Amino acid sequence: MRPPTAARAVPPITAPVTAPAGARRGFAPAVALLDASLLIVAFATAHVVRFPWELSVVRPRAGWVEFATAPAIILIWMVLLSTFRTRDPRIAGIGGDEYRRLVTASLVSVAVVAVVAYAAQLDLARGYVAIAFPLGLLLLAVGRWGVRTALARSRARGLRLQDVLIVGDTEDVRYVGRRIAATPSAGYRVRAVVTDCEPVGTTIDLGPASAPVVSGIDDVLALARSEGVSAVVVAGAVRGGHERLRRLGWQLEEHGVELVVSSPLSDIAAGRVHERPVDGLPLMHVETPDYRRRAGKRLLDVVGAGFGLVLLAPVLAVIALAVRLDDGGPVFFRQTRVGRGGKEFPILKFRTMCIDAEARMAALHDANEGAGPLFKMKDDPRITRVGAFLRKTSLDELPQLWNVLTGSMSLVGPRPALPREVALYEDFADRRLLVTPGITGLWQVSGRSDLDWAEGVRLDLHYVENWSFLHDLVILARTVPSVLRSRGAY
């Protein structure tokens, strides 16, 4: 570590600068306008459905109370959406906090309207309320999903990003910087690195991107003030400890720059972390994961696999016939995989390769494009004509529903590992075997074969450590578009 100098000139950053407010300007008003429009649509729809004869001469006064109070209800709802900060740009585009705040604000809106209506003795039609509020919440959620999708695409193109400085030791900077660079939907872009561990001018590799070292930690305040970044990200410990970090936060606050501190806990879901303040010190308590068999998960597996096998029986029969007619070989391919607790089981798939595929693998060893112990080729000559289609559409994995039904696999879980993979496990990678492997999982919806082996292991460990029933449902929902895109399917 190089010692700081008393008067070191801070070199200018020559990369293009994004103003701190550039990624946020106009975001909240635009979303507020969208929210108001959607709520008007919801209440208008409820009015038309509940009072279809309002404009008729037969019932000229039907629904007039609801018509008169709707603007006030919409206003209350809009105010609460702002009060709960559902349009905060810092939570937009990533994570579930935005939706949680949206639901909370909407439920409070229902409660407020109910109390006011009771106190004022307003006789609102129950059917009108039963349509307007659920429809309003649904439209708001769909609207936010649309905004999130558009924002993610914009950020993936390098737009609407906040430039940040990242501060810390080299390894901490590299780890946090790579996570930021790999997740543009979070809204950050590492503009430069401030560290005492590397000489000025050194370029730090951040995976998809890179950033230059521009100065030492003593100059972070001057850089943040002069270069117009929107935040300073502290990756790990800094020299001076907690006291220096607190003072840095105060100093950055004076110049409108945010302080973002990276937690030393990685790949741990927020639901497992609980803050316990002790004399002003926020201690984070991390819950121990529960690896026991879950009754709800097993019920979902049995019901899902059972219905799947029954409903897809005609499809399975057609695929089986196509595989058989293609080259006259067997329909199914069985391969030994390692499941929960290290227990081996035969996985079942439709055969997609020629009969002598295993014997030909040695000759293709030099063409291996996979990472770690996995063998992968985008244009594997052993794949049959029918097999290429089945792999692209993931239809070859449908027979695994039988594995799910019999209990050796789950609908959602870590990727079922080969014995040769397990033999090479190190650094706690064998924790993947604490739960039942799945037909789909985070590896499936995140790129499949496009992922390197280390990234696949990281995603599987994240799933194992942070399992929840809701998370399983989200992964199942994400699997459908992932399969349709055929990303990494080969």
PDB file of C-alpha atoms in Angstrom, residues 22-263:
ATOM      1  CA  GLY A  22     -29.082  13.080 -15.300  1.00  0.00           C
ATOM      2  CA  ALA A  23     -30.279   9.575 -14.585  1.00  0.00           C
ATOM      3  CA  ARG A  24     -33.193  10.826 -12.473  1.00  0.00           C
ATOM      4  CA  ARG A  25     -34.376  14.053 -14.053  1.00  0.00           C
ATOM      5  CA  GLY A  26     -38.085  13.876 -14.804  1.00  0.00           C
ATOM      6  CA  PHE A  27     -38.427  10.233 -13.750  1.00  0.00           C
ATOM      7  CA  ALA A  28     -40.799  10.687 -10.806  1.00  0.00           C
ATOM      8  CA  PRO A  29     -43.153  13.166 -12.589  1.00  0.00           C
ATOM      9  CA  ALA A  30     -43.375  10.876 -15.621  1.00  0.00           C
ATOM     10  CA  VAL A  31     -44.226   7.854 -13.471  1.00  0.00           C
ATOM     11  CA  ALA A  32     -46.740   9.934 -11.484  1.00  0.00           C
ATOM     12  CA  LEU A  33     -48.486  10.916 -14.718  1.00  0.00           C
ATOM     13  CA  LEU A  34     -48.618   7.263 -15.734  1.00  0.00           C
ATOM     14  CA  ASP A  35     -50.034   6.276 -12.327  1.00  0.00           C
ATOM     15  CA  ALA A  36     -52.754   8.915 -12.527  1.00  0.00           C
ATOM     16  CA  SER A  37     -53.745   7.829 -16.040  1.00  0.00           C
ATOM     17  CA  LEU A  38     -53.974   4.171 -15.008  1.00  0.00           C
ATOM     18  CA  LEU A  39     -56.073   4.966 -11.933  1.00  0.00           C
ATOM     19  CA  ILE A  40     -58.463   7.051 -14.032  1.00  0.00           C
ATOM     20  CA  VAL A  41     -58.819   4.091 -16.408  1.00  0.00           C
ATOM     21  CA  ALA A  42     -59.460   1.731 -13.477  1.00  0.00           C
ATOM     22  CA  PHE A  43     -62.158   3.898 -11.908  1.00  0.00           C
ATOM     23  CA  ALA A  44     -63.786   4.667 -15.259  1.00  0.00           C
ATOM     24  CA  THR A  45     -63.909   0.943 -16.035  1.00  0.00           C
ATOM     25  CA  ALA A  46     -65.413   0.212 -12.619  1.00  0.00           C
ATOM     26  CA  HIS A  47     -68.044   2.890 -13.204  1.00  0.00           C
ATOM     27  CA  VAL A  48     -69.043   1.554 -16.620  1.00  0.00           C
ATOM     28  CA  VAL A  49     -69.190  -2.054 -15.406  1.00  0.00           C
ATOM     29  CA  ARG A  50     -71.074  -1.318 -12.190  1.00  0.00           C
ATOM     30  CA  PHE A  51     -73.426   1.365 -13.587  1.00  0.00           C
ATOM     31  CA  PRO A  52     -73.958   0.543 -17.277  1.00  0.00           C
ATOM     32  CA  TRP A  53     -77.220   2.527 -17.378  1.00  0.00           C
ATOM     33  CA  GLU A  54     -75.960   5.709 -15.751  1.00  0.00           C
ATOM     34  CA  LEU A  55     -76.212   7.775 -18.948  1.00  0.00           C
ATOM     35  CA  SER A  56     -79.606   6.342 -19.728  1.00  0.00           C
ATOM     36  CA  VAL A  57     -82.799   8.257 -19.040  1.00  0.00           C
ATOM     37  CA  VAL A  58     -83.985   5.201 -17.135  1.00  0.00           C
ATOM     38  CA  ARG A  59     -81.537   5.723 -14.236  1.00  0.00           C
ATOM     39  CA  PRO A  60     -80.165   9.260 -14.570  1.00  0.00           C
ATOM     40  CA  ARG A  61     -78.769   9.437 -10.991  1.00  0.00           C
ATOM     41  CA  ALA A  62     -77.231   5.970 -10.724  1.00  0.00           C
ATOM     42  CA  GLY A  63     -73.597   6.114  -9.622  1.00  0.00           C
ATOM     43  CA  TRP A  64     -73.447   9.851  -9.037  1.00  0.00           C
ATOM     44  CA  VAL A  65     -71.891   9.429  -5.565  1.00  0.00           C
ATOM     45  CA  GLU A  66     -69.132   7.240  -6.980  1.00  0.00           C
ATOM     46  CA  PHE A  67     -68.614   9.614  -9.898  1.00  0.00           C
ATOM     47  CA  ALA A  68     -68.266  12.582  -7.534  1.00  0.00           C
ATOM     48  CA  THR A  69     -65.906  10.878  -5.092  1.00  0.00           C
ATOM     49  CA  ALA A  70     -63.657   9.106  -7.627  1.00  0.00           C
ATOM     50  CA  PRO A  71     -61.340  12.139  -8.157  1.00  0.00           C
ATOM     51  CA  ALA A  72     -60.845  12.438  -4.385  1.00  0.00           C
ATOM     52  CA  ILE A  73     -60.079   8.710  -4.067  1.00  0.00           C
ATOM     53  CA  ILE A  74     -57.574   8.920  -6.914  1.00  0.00           C
ATOM     54  CA  LEU A  75     -55.960  11.944  -5.267  1.00  0.00           C
ATOM     55  CA  ILE A  76     -55.650  10.105  -1.935  1.00  0.00           C
ATOM     56  CA  TRP A  77     -54.128   7.111  -3.702  1.00  0.00           C
ATOM     57  CA  MET A  78     -51.655   9.307  -5.579  1.00  0.00           C
ATOM     58  CA  VAL A  79     -50.596  11.102  -2.384  1.00  0.00           C
ATOM     59  CA  LEU A  80     -49.980   7.801  -0.611  1.00  0.00           C
ATOM     60  CA  LEU A  81     -47.970   6.490  -3.562  1.00  0.00           C
ATOM     61  CA  SER A  82     -45.750   9.529  -3.125  1.00  0.00           C
ATOM     62  CA  THR A  83     -45.680   9.224   0.672  1.00  0.00           C
ATOM     63  CA  PHE A  84     -44.421   5.654   0.457  1.00  0.00           C
ATOM     64  CA  ARG A  85     -41.830   6.778  -2.141  1.00  0.00           C
ATOM     65  CA  THR A  86     -42.911   4.263  -4.753  1.00  0.00           C
ATOM     66  CA  ARG A  87     -41.439   6.483  -7.473  1.00  0.00           C
ATOM     67  CA  ASP A  88     -38.003   6.844  -5.909  1.00  0.00           C
ATOM     68  CA  PRO A  89     -35.467   6.432  -8.763  1.00  0.00           C
ATOM     69  CA  ARG A  90     -33.117   4.632  -6.387  1.00  0.00           C
ATOM     70  CA  ILE A  91     -35.450   1.614  -6.153  1.00  0.00           C
ATOM     71  CA  ALA A  92     -36.698   1.687  -9.739  1.00  0.00           C
ATOM     72  CA  GLY A  93     -35.650  -1.020 -12.130  1.00  0.00           C
ATOM     73  CA  ILE A  94     -34.331  -3.678  -9.765  1.00  0.00           C
ATOM     74  CA  GLY A  95     -35.422  -5.693  -6.741  1.00  0.00           C
ATOM     75  CA  GLY A  96     -38.849  -6.105  -5.193  1.00  0.00           C
ATOM     76  CA  ASP A  97     -38.926  -3.048  -2.933  1.00  0.00           C
ATOM     77  CA  GLU A  98     -40.774  -0.993  -5.539  1.00  0.00           C
ATOM     78  CA  TYR A  99     -43.621  -3.504  -5.739  1.00  0.00           C
ATOM     79  CA  ARG A 100     -43.777  -3.960  -1.966  1.00  0.00           C
ATOM     80  CA  ARG A 101     -44.160  -0.215  -1.492  1.00  0.00           C
ATOM     81  CA  LEU A 102     -46.765  -0.122  -4.260  1.00  0.00           C
ATOM     82  CA  VAL A 103     -48.893  -2.811  -2.586  1.00  0.00           C
ATOM     83  CA  THR A 104     -48.509  -1.208   0.853  1.00  0.00           C
ATOM     84  CA  ALA A 105     -49.547   2.231  -0.407  1.00  0.00           C
ATOM     85  CA  SER A 106     -52.542   0.713  -2.192  1.00  0.00           C
ATOM     86  CA  LEU A 107     -53.723  -1.217   0.881  1.00  0.00           C
ATOM     87  CA  VAL A 108     -53.411   1.908   3.019  1.00  0.00           C
ATOM     88  CA  SER A 109     -55.439   3.770   0.383  1.00  0.00           C
ATOM     89  CA  VAL A 110     -58.238   1.221   0.704  1.00  0.00           C
ATOM     90  CA  ALA A 111     -58.189   1.568   4.485  1.00  0.00           C
ATOM     91  CA  VAL A 112     -58.232   5.389   4.367  1.00  0.00           C
ATOM     92  CA  VAL A 113     -61.121   5.456   1.888  1.00  0.00           C
ATOM     93  CA  ALA A 114     -63.062   2.934   3.998  1.00  0.00           C
ATOM     94  CA  VAL A 115     -62.617   4.989   7.169  1.00  0.00           C
ATOM     95  CA  VAL A 116     -63.523   8.277   5.467  1.00  0.00           C
ATOM     96  CA  ALA A 117     -66.556   6.740   3.752  1.00  0.00           C
ATOM     97  CA  TYR A 118     -67.775   5.329   7.079  1.00  0.00           C
ATOM     98  CA  ALA A 119     -67.226   8.609   8.928  1.00  0.00           C
ATOM     99  CA  ALA A 120     -68.917  10.673   6.218  1.00  0.00           C
ATOM    100  CA  GLN A 121     -71.654   8.056   5.728  1.00  0.00           C
ATOM    101  CA  LEU A 122     -70.949   7.769   2.011  1.00  0.00           C
ATOM    102  CA  ASP A 123     -72.818   4.850   0.515  1.00  0.00           C
ATOM    103  CA  LEU A 124     -70.285   3.626  -2.055  1.00  0.00           C
ATOM    104  CA  ALA A 125     -71.439   0.629  -4.050  1.00  0.00           C
ATOM    105  CA  ARG A 126     -69.529  -2.463  -2.923  1.00  0.00           C
ATOM    106  CA  GLY A 127     -69.345  -3.771  -6.482  1.00  0.00           C
ATOM    107  CA  TYR A 128     -67.800  -0.495  -7.623  1.00  0.00           C
ATOM    108  CA  VAL A 129     -65.138  -0.640  -4.903  1.00  0.00           C
ATOM    109  CA  ALA A 130     -64.502  -4.356  -5.545  1.00  0.00           C
ATOM    110  CA  ILE A 131     -63.716  -3.577  -9.188  1.00  0.00           C
ATOM    111  CA  ALA A 132     -61.908  -0.233  -8.901  1.00  0.00           C
ATOM    112  CA  PHE A 133     -59.292  -1.025  -6.267  1.00  0.00           C
ATOM    113  CA  PRO A 134     -58.065  -4.456  -7.465  1.00  0.00           C
ATOM    114  CA  LEU A 135     -58.077  -3.243 -11.074  1.00  0.00           C
ATOM    115  CA  GLY A 136     -56.215  -0.098 -10.058  1.00  0.00           C
ATOM    116  CA  LEU A 137     -53.541  -2.089  -8.238  1.00  0.00           C
ATOM    117  CA  LEU A 138     -53.203  -4.473 -11.170  1.00  0.00           C
ATOM    118  CA  LEU A 139     -52.823  -1.636 -13.674  1.00  0.00           C
ATOM    119  CA  LEU A 140     -50.289   0.119 -11.435  1.00  0.00           C
ATOM    120  CA  ALA A 141     -48.227  -3.067 -11.174  1.00  0.00           C
ATOM    121  CA  VAL A 142     -48.363  -3.611 -14.943  1.00  0.00           C
ATOM    122  CA  GLY A 143     -47.435   0.013 -15.513  1.00  0.00           C
ATOM    123  CA  ARG A 144     -44.426  -0.238 -13.211  1.00  0.00           C
ATOM    124  CA  TRP A 145     -43.381  -3.443 -14.954  1.00  0.00           C
ATOM    125  CA  GLY A 146     -43.506  -1.583 -18.258  1.00  0.00           C
ATOM    126  CA  VAL A 147     -41.448   1.286 -16.836  1.00  0.00           C
ATOM    127  CA  ARG A 148     -38.969  -1.200 -15.376  1.00  0.00           C
ATOM    128  CA  THR A 149     -38.614  -3.002 -18.704  1.00  0.00           C
ATOM    129  CA  ALA A 150     -38.060   0.232 -20.616  1.00  0.00           C
ATOM    130  CA  LEU A 151     -35.608   1.465 -17.984  1.00  0.00           C
ATOM    131  CA  ALA A 152     -33.637  -1.798 -18.075  1.00  0.00           C
ATOM    132  CA  ARG A 153     -33.333  -1.624 -21.866  1.00  0.00           C
ATOM    133  CA  SER A 154     -32.245   2.000 -21.672  1.00  0.00           C
ATOM    134  CA  ARG A 155     -29.640   1.261 -19.018  1.00  0.00           C
ATOM    135  CA  ALA A 156     -28.358  -1.749 -20.979  1.00  0.00           C
ATOM    136  CA  ARG A 157     -27.554   0.723 -23.778  1.00  0.00           C
ATOM    137  CA  GLY A 158     -25.611   2.908 -21.337  1.00  0.00           C
ATOM    138  CA  LEU A 159     -28.337   5.539 -20.885  1.00  0.00           C
ATOM    139  CA  ARG A 160     -29.847   6.898 -17.630  1.00  0.00           C
ATOM    140  CA  LEU A 161     -26.922   5.609 -15.562  1.00  0.00           C
ATOM    141  CA  GLN A 162     -25.390   7.333 -12.548  1.00  0.00           C
ATOM    142  CA  ASP A 163     -21.625   7.715 -12.652  1.00  0.00           C
ATOM    143  CA  VAL A 164     -19.996   6.634  -9.393  1.00  0.00           C
ATOM    144  CA  LEU A 165     -16.553   6.449  -7.826  1.00  0.00           C
ATOM    145  CA  ILE A 166     -15.683   3.144  -6.208  1.00  0.00           C
ATOM    146  CA  VAL A 167     -13.383   3.191  -3.196  1.00  0.00           C
ATOM    147  CA  GLY A 168     -11.506   0.403  -1.410  1.00  0.00           C
ATOM    148  CA  ASP A 169      -8.808  -2.233  -1.682  1.00  0.00           C
ATOM    149  CA  THR A 170      -8.132  -3.805  -5.054  1.00  0.00           C
ATOM    150  CA  GLU A 171      -9.921  -7.111  -4.483  1.00  0.00           C
ATOM    151  CA  ASP A 172     -12.977  -5.473  -2.909  1.00  0.00           C
ATOM    152  CA  VAL A 173     -13.136  -2.933  -5.737  1.00  0.00           C
ATOM    153  CA  ARG A 174     -12.830  -5.650  -8.353  1.00  0.00           C
ATOM    154  CA  TYR A 175     -15.560  -7.811  -6.780  1.00  0.00           C
ATOM    155  CA  VAL A 176     -18.082  -5.011  -6.251  1.00  0.00           C
ATOM    156  CA  GLY A 177     -17.218  -3.320  -9.551  1.00  0.00           C
ATOM    157  CA  ARG A 178     -17.818  -6.502 -11.516  1.00  0.00           C
ATOM    158  CA  ARG A 179     -21.222  -6.940  -9.907  1.00  0.00           C
ATOM    159  CA  ILE A 180     -22.140  -3.356 -10.789  1.00  0.00           C
ATOM    160  CA  ALA A 181     -20.862  -3.675 -14.362  1.00  0.00           C
ATOM    161  CA  ALA A 182     -22.735  -6.953 -14.852  1.00  0.00           C
ATOM    162  CA  THR A 183     -26.015  -5.431 -13.620  1.00  0.00           C
ATOM    163  CA  PRO A 184     -26.651  -2.196 -15.536  1.00  0.00           C
ATOM    164  CA  SER A 185     -30.329  -2.381 -14.518  1.00  0.00           C
ATOM    165  CA  ALA A 186     -29.197  -1.248 -11.044  1.00  0.00           C
ATOM    166  CA  GLY A 187     -28.492   2.164 -12.591  1.00  0.00           C
ATOM    167  CA  TYR A 188     -24.808   2.570 -11.695  1.00  0.00           C
ATOM    168  CA  ARG A 189     -21.730   2.955 -13.886  1.00  0.00           C
ATOM    169  CA  VAL A 190     -18.237   2.827 -12.383  1.00  0.00           C
ATOM    170  CA  ARG A 191     -16.455   5.857 -13.722  1.00  0.00           C
ATOM    171  CA  ALA A 192     -13.203   5.570 -11.794  1.00  0.00           C
ATOM    172  CA  VAL A 193     -11.477   3.769  -8.930  1.00  0.00           C
ATOM    173  CA  VAL A 194     -10.006   5.421  -5.855  1.00  0.00           C
ATOM    174  CA  THR A 195      -7.559   3.192  -4.010  1.00  0.00           C
ATOM    175  CA  ASP A 196      -4.224   3.239  -2.194  1.00  0.00           C
ATOM    176  CA  CYS A 197      -3.336  -0.254  -3.414  1.00  0.00           C
ATOM    177  CA  GLU A 198      -2.611   0.507  -7.073  1.00  0.00           C
ATOM    178  CA  PRO A 199      -0.654   3.305  -8.798  1.00  0.00           C
ATOM    179  CA  VAL A 200      -2.564   6.070 -10.558  1.00  0.00           C
ATOM    180  CA  GLY A 201      -3.253   5.170 -14.180  1.00  0.00           C
ATOM    181  CA  THR A 202      -3.716   1.466 -13.560  1.00  0.00           C
ATOM    182  CA  THR A 203      -6.804  -0.006 -15.216  1.00  0.00           C
ATOM    183  CA  ILE A 204      -8.935  -2.296 -13.054  1.00  0.00           C
ATOM    184  CA  ASP A 205     -10.724  -5.074 -14.929  1.00  0.00           C
ATOM    185  CA  LEU A 206     -14.409  -5.159 -13.965  1.00  0.00           C
ATOM    186  CA  GLY A 207     -15.497  -7.991 -16.228  1.00  0.00           C
ATOM    187  CA  PRO A 208     -17.780  -6.414 -18.857  1.00  0.00           C
ATOM    188  CA  ALA A 209     -16.070  -3.051 -18.287  1.00  0.00           C
ATOM    189  CA  SER A 210     -12.949  -1.482 -16.812  1.00  0.00           C
ATOM    190  CA  ALA A 211     -12.134   1.650 -14.839  1.00  0.00           C
ATOM    191  CA  PRO A 212      -8.925   3.626 -14.209  1.00  0.00           C
ATOM    192  CA  VAL A 213      -7.340   4.275 -10.830  1.00  0.00           C
ATOM    193  CA  VAL A 214      -7.373   8.071 -10.558  1.00  0.00           C
ATOM    194  CA  SER A 215      -6.129   8.788  -7.057  1.00  0.00           C
ATOM    195  CA  GLY A 216      -5.724   7.634  -3.463  1.00  0.00           C
ATOM    196  CA  ILE A 217      -8.430   7.460  -0.815  1.00  0.00           C
ATOM    197  CA  ASP A 218      -7.391  10.782   0.726  1.00  0.00           C
ATOM    198  CA  ASP A 219      -8.623  12.530  -2.434  1.00  0.00           C
ATOM    199  CA  VAL A 220     -12.067  10.925  -2.693  1.00  0.00           C
ATOM    200  CA  LEU A 221     -13.926  13.996  -1.411  1.00  0.00           C
ATOM    201  CA  ALA A 222     -12.141  16.338  -3.812  1.00  0.00           C
ATOM    202  CA  LEU A 223     -12.847  14.033  -6.735  1.00  0.00           C
ATOM    203  CA  ALA A 224     -16.517  13.638  -5.850  1.00  0.00           C
ATOM    204  CA  ARG A 225     -16.861  17.420  -5.508  1.00  0.00           C
ATOM    205  CA  SER A 226     -15.021  18.385  -8.678  1.00  0.00           C
ATOM    206  CA  GLU A 227     -16.090  15.686 -11.108  1.00  0.00           C
ATOM    207  CA  GLY A 228     -19.839  15.698 -10.503  1.00  0.00           C
ATOM    208  CA  VAL A 229     -20.409  12.005  -9.774  1.00  0.00           C
ATOM    209  CA  SER A 230     -23.714  11.155  -8.123  1.00  0.00           C
ATOM    210  CA  ALA A 231     -22.433   8.621  -5.577  1.00  0.00           C
ATOM    211  CA  VAL A 232     -19.345   7.186  -3.924  1.00  0.00           C
ATOM    212  CA  VAL A 233     -19.425   3.419  -3.478  1.00  0.00           C
ATOM    213  CA  VAL A 234     -17.281   2.123  -0.623  1.00  0.00           C
ATOM    214  CA  ALA A 235     -16.282  -1.477  -1.344  1.00  0.00           C
ATOM    215  CA  GLY A 236     -15.124  -3.039   1.901  1.00  0.00           C
ATOM    216  CA  ALA A 237     -13.133  -1.427   4.707  1.00  0.00           C
ATOM    217  CA  VAL A 238     -11.299   1.876   4.320  1.00  0.00           C
ATOM    218  CA  ARG A 239      -8.325   3.215   6.231  1.00  0.00           C
ATOM    219  CA  GLY A 240      -9.607   5.133   9.250  1.00  0.00           C
ATOM    220  CA  GLY A 241     -12.451   2.737  10.043  1.00  0.00           C
ATOM    221  CA  HIS A 242     -16.027   3.610  10.962  1.00  0.00           C
ATOM    222  CA  GLU A 243     -15.258   7.133  12.142  1.00  0.00           C
ATOM    223  CA  ARG A 244     -13.717   8.127   8.814  1.00  0.00           C
ATOM    224  CA  LEU A 245     -16.593   6.576   6.909  1.00  0.00           C
ATOM    225  CA  ARG A 246     -19.127   8.522   8.969  1.00  0.00           C
ATOM    226  CA  ARG A 247     -17.304  11.803   8.397  1.00  0.00           C
ATOM    227  CA  LEU A 248     -17.032  11.050   4.687  1.00  0.00           C
ATOM    228  CA  GLY A 249     -20.794  10.593   4.557  1.00  0.00           C
ATOM    229  CA  TRP A 250     -21.325  13.989   6.191  1.00  0.00           C
ATOM    230  CA  GLN A 251     -18.912  15.682   3.811  1.00  0.00           C
ATOM    231  CA  LEU A 252     -20.459  14.102   0.717  1.00  0.00           C
ATOM    232  CA  GLU A 253     -23.925  15.091   1.933  1.00  0.00           C
ATOM    233  CA  GLU A 254     -22.923  18.757   1.850  1.00  0.00           C
ATOM    234  CA  HIS A 255     -22.278  18.439  -1.893  1.00  0.00           C
ATOM    235  CA  GLY A 256     -25.333  16.352  -2.777  1.00  0.00           C
ATOM    236  CA  VAL A 257     -23.341  13.153  -3.352  1.00  0.00           C
ATOM    237  CA  GLU A 258     -24.683   9.873  -2.001  1.00  0.00           C
ATOM    238  CA  LEU A 259     -22.621   7.445   0.039  1.00  0.00           C
ATOM    239  CA  VAL A 260     -23.202   3.793  -0.894  1.00  0.00           C
ATOM    240  CA  VAL A 261     -21.585   1.162   1.326  1.00  0.00           C
ATOM    241  CA  SER A 262     -21.164  -2.386   0.053  1.00  0.00           C
ATOM    242  CA  SER A 263     -22.125  -5.037   2.571  1.00  0.00           C
TER     243      SER A 263
END
